[in-house]
Amino acid sequence: MKQSEIKELSTAELQEKLGETKKSYSDLKLAHAISPLENPIQLRTVRRTVARIATELTKRELQ
């Protein structure tokens, strides 16, 4: 998910998306621990998406 897409979402949508993305990340980590993922770069992209969403939420709180 790109930063421009994240900025367009409302705060409630961002919080919902953050929960979904964190769950997806934890599922990927668990799957990778059991047997290696076919594409381990997915872990990096999902982790960065979580960080982008969290950053946008923090920025909105401070404004």
JSON list of C-alpha atoms in Angstrom, two decimals:
[
{"chain": "A", "resi": 1, "resn": "MET", "atom": "CA", "xyz": [0.00, 0.00, 0.00]},
{"chain": "A", "resi": 2, "resn": "LYS", "atom": "CA", "xyz": [1.45, 3.31, -1.06]},
{"chain": "A", "resi": 3, "resn": "GLN", "atom": "CA", "xyz": [1.65, 6.43, 1.08]},
{"chain": "A", "resi": 4, "resn": "SER", "atom": "CA", "xyz": [-0.72, 8.30, -1.25]},
{"chain": "A", "resi": 5, "resn": "GLU", "atom": "CA", "xyz": [-3.35, 5.58, -0.78]},
{"chain": "A", "resi": 6, "resn": "ILE", "atom": "CA", "xyz": [-2.93, 5.73, 2.99]},
{"chain": "A", "resi": 7, "resn": "LYS", "atom": "CA", "xyz": [-3.43, 9.51, 3.11]},
{"chain": "A", "resi": 8, "resn": "GLU", "atom": "CA", "xyz": [-6.79, 9.18, 1.33]},
{"chain": "A", "resi": 9, "resn": "LEU", "atom": "CA", "xyz": [-8.27, 6.88, 4.00]},
{"chain": "A", "resi": 10, "resn": "SER", "atom": "CA", "xyz": [-10.16, 8.15, 7.05]},
{"chain": "A", "resi": 11, "resn": "THR", "atom": "CA", "xyz": [-8.80, 7.64, 10.55]},
{"chain": "A", "resi": 12, "resn": "ALA", "atom": "CA", "xyz": [-11.29, 4.85, 11.31]},
{"chain": "A", "resi": 13, "resn": "GLU", "atom": "CA", "xyz": [-10.39, 3.07, 8.07]},
{"chain": "A", "resi": 14, "resn": "LEU", "atom": "CA", "xyz": [-6.70, 3.41, 8.93]},
{"chain": "A", "resi": 15, "resn": "GLN", "atom": "CA", "xyz": [-7.19, 1.86, 12.36]},
{"chain": "A", "resi": 16, "resn": "GLU", "atom": "CA", "xyz": [-9.12, -1.03, 10.82]},
{"chain": "A", "resi": 17, "resn": "LYS", "atom": "CA", "xyz": [-6.48, -1.49, 8.11]},
{"chain": "A", "resi": 18, "resn": "LEU", "atom": "CA", "xyz": [-3.71, -1.41, 10.75]},
{"chain": "A", "resi": 19, "resn": "GLY", "atom": "CA", "xyz": [-5.34, -4.27, 12.65]},
{"chain": "A", "resi": 20, "resn": "GLU", "atom": "CA", "xyz": [-5.76, -6.32, 9.48]},
{"chain": "A", "resi": 21, "resn": "THR", "atom": "CA", "xyz": [-2.19, -5.68, 8.36]},
{"chain": "A", "resi": 22, "resn": "LYS", "atom": "CA", "xyz": [-0.70, -6.53, 11.76]},
{"chain": "A", "resi": 23, "resn": "LYS", "atom": "CA", "xyz": [-2.63, -9.82, 11.77]},
{"chain": "A", "resi": 24, "resn": "SER", "atom": "CA", "xyz": [-1.43, -10.56, 8.26]},
{"chain": "A", "resi": 25, "resn": "TYR", "atom": "CA", "xyz": [2.15, -9.86, 9.32]},
{"chain": "A", "resi": 26, "resn": "SER", "atom": "CA", "xyz": [1.94, -12.14, 12.35]},
{"chain": "A", "resi": 27, "resn": "ASP", "atom": "CA", "xyz": [0.43, -14.92, 10.20]},
{"chain": "A", "resi": 28, "resn": "LEU", "atom": "CA", "xyz": [3.25, -14.54, 7.67]},
{"chain": "A", "resi": 29, "resn": "LYS", "atom": "CA", "xyz": [5.88, -14.66, 10.42]},
{"chain": "A", "resi": 30, "resn": "LEU", "atom": "CA", "xyz": [4.37, -17.81, 11.86]},
{"chain": "A", "resi": 31, "resn": "ALA", "atom": "CA", "xyz": [4.18, -19.46, 8.44]},
{"chain": "A", "resi": 32, "resn": "HIS", "atom": "CA", "xyz": [7.79, -18.48, 7.75]},
{"chain": "A", "resi": 33, "resn": "ALA", "atom": "CA", "xyz": [8.94, -19.95, 11.08]},
{"chain": "A", "resi": 34, "resn": "ILE", "atom": "CA", "xyz": [7.30, -23.28, 10.28]},
{"chain": "A", "resi": 35, "resn": "SER", "atom": "CA", "xyz": [8.49, -23.54, 6.70]},
{"chain": "A", "resi": 36, "resn": "PRO", "atom": "CA", "xyz": [10.24, -20.91, 4.58]},
{"chain": "A", "resi": 37, "resn": "LEU", "atom": "CA", "xyz": [7.99, -18.67, 2.55]},
{"chain": "A", "resi": 38, "resn": "GLU", "atom": "CA", "xyz": [8.20, -18.83, -1.22]},
{"chain": "A", "resi": 39, "resn": "ASN", "atom": "CA", "xyz": [8.64, -15.05, -1.26]},
{"chain": "A", "resi": 40, "resn": "PRO", "atom": "CA", "xyz": [10.24, -13.85, 2.01]},
{"chain": "A", "resi": 41, "resn": "ILE", "atom": "CA", "xyz": [10.23, -10.26, 0.74]},
{"chain": "A", "resi": 42, "resn": "GLN", "atom": "CA", "xyz": [6.51, -10.26, 1.65]},
{"chain": "A", "resi": 43, "resn": "LEU", "atom": "CA", "xyz": [7.54, -9.94, 5.30]},
{"chain": "A", "resi": 44, "resn": "ARG", "atom": "CA", "xyz": [9.42, -6.74, 4.58]},
{"chain": "A", "resi": 45, "resn": "THR", "atom": "CA", "xyz": [6.65, -5.16, 2.51]},
{"chain": "A", "resi": 46, "resn": "VAL", "atom": "CA", "xyz": [3.93, -5.96, 5.07]},
{"chain": "A", "resi": 47, "resn": "ARG", "atom": "CA", "xyz": [6.10, -4.69, 7.94]},
{"chain": "A", "resi": 48, "resn": "ARG", "atom": "CA", "xyz": [6.72, -1.45, 6.09]},
{"chain": "A", "resi": 49, "resn": "THR", "atom": "CA", "xyz": [3.01, -1.07, 5.35]},
{"chain": "A", "resi": 50, "resn": "VAL", "atom": "CA", "xyz": [2.29, -1.41, 9.08]},
{"chain": "A", "resi": 51, "resn": "ALA", "atom": "CA", "xyz": [4.85, 1.31, 9.77]},
{"chain": "A", "resi": 52, "resn": "ARG", "atom": "CA", "xyz": [3.38, 3.63, 7.11]},
{"chain": "A", "resi": 53, "resn": "ILE", "atom": "CA", "xyz": [-0.13, 3.28, 8.51]},
{"chain": "A", "resi": 54, "resn": "ALA", "atom": "CA", "xyz": [1.06, 3.78, 12.10]},
{"chain": "A", "resi": 55, "resn": "THR", "atom": "CA", "xyz": [3.04, 6.85, 11.07]},
{"chain": "A", "resi": 56, "resn": "GLU", "atom": "CA", "xyz": [0.03, 8.39, 9.35]},
{"chain": "A", "resi": 57, "resn": "LEU", "atom": "CA", "xyz": [-2.16, 7.74, 12.41]},
{"chain": "A", "resi": 58, "resn": "THR", "atom": "CA", "xyz": [0.42, 9.35, 14.71]},
{"chain": "A", "resi": 59, "resn": "LYS", "atom": "CA", "xyz": [0.73, 12.33, 12.39]},
{"chain": "A", "resi": 60, "resn": "ARG", "atom": "CA", "xyz": [-3.04, 12.84, 12.44]},
{"chain": "A", "resi": 61, "resn": "GLU", "atom": "CA", "xyz": [-3.13, 12.64, 16.24]},
{"chain": "A", "resi": 62, "resn": "LEU", "atom": "CA", "xyz": [-0.51, 15.35, 16.56]},
{"chain": "A", "resi": 63, "resn": "GLN", "atom": "CA", "xyz": [-2.39, 17.76, 14.29]}
]
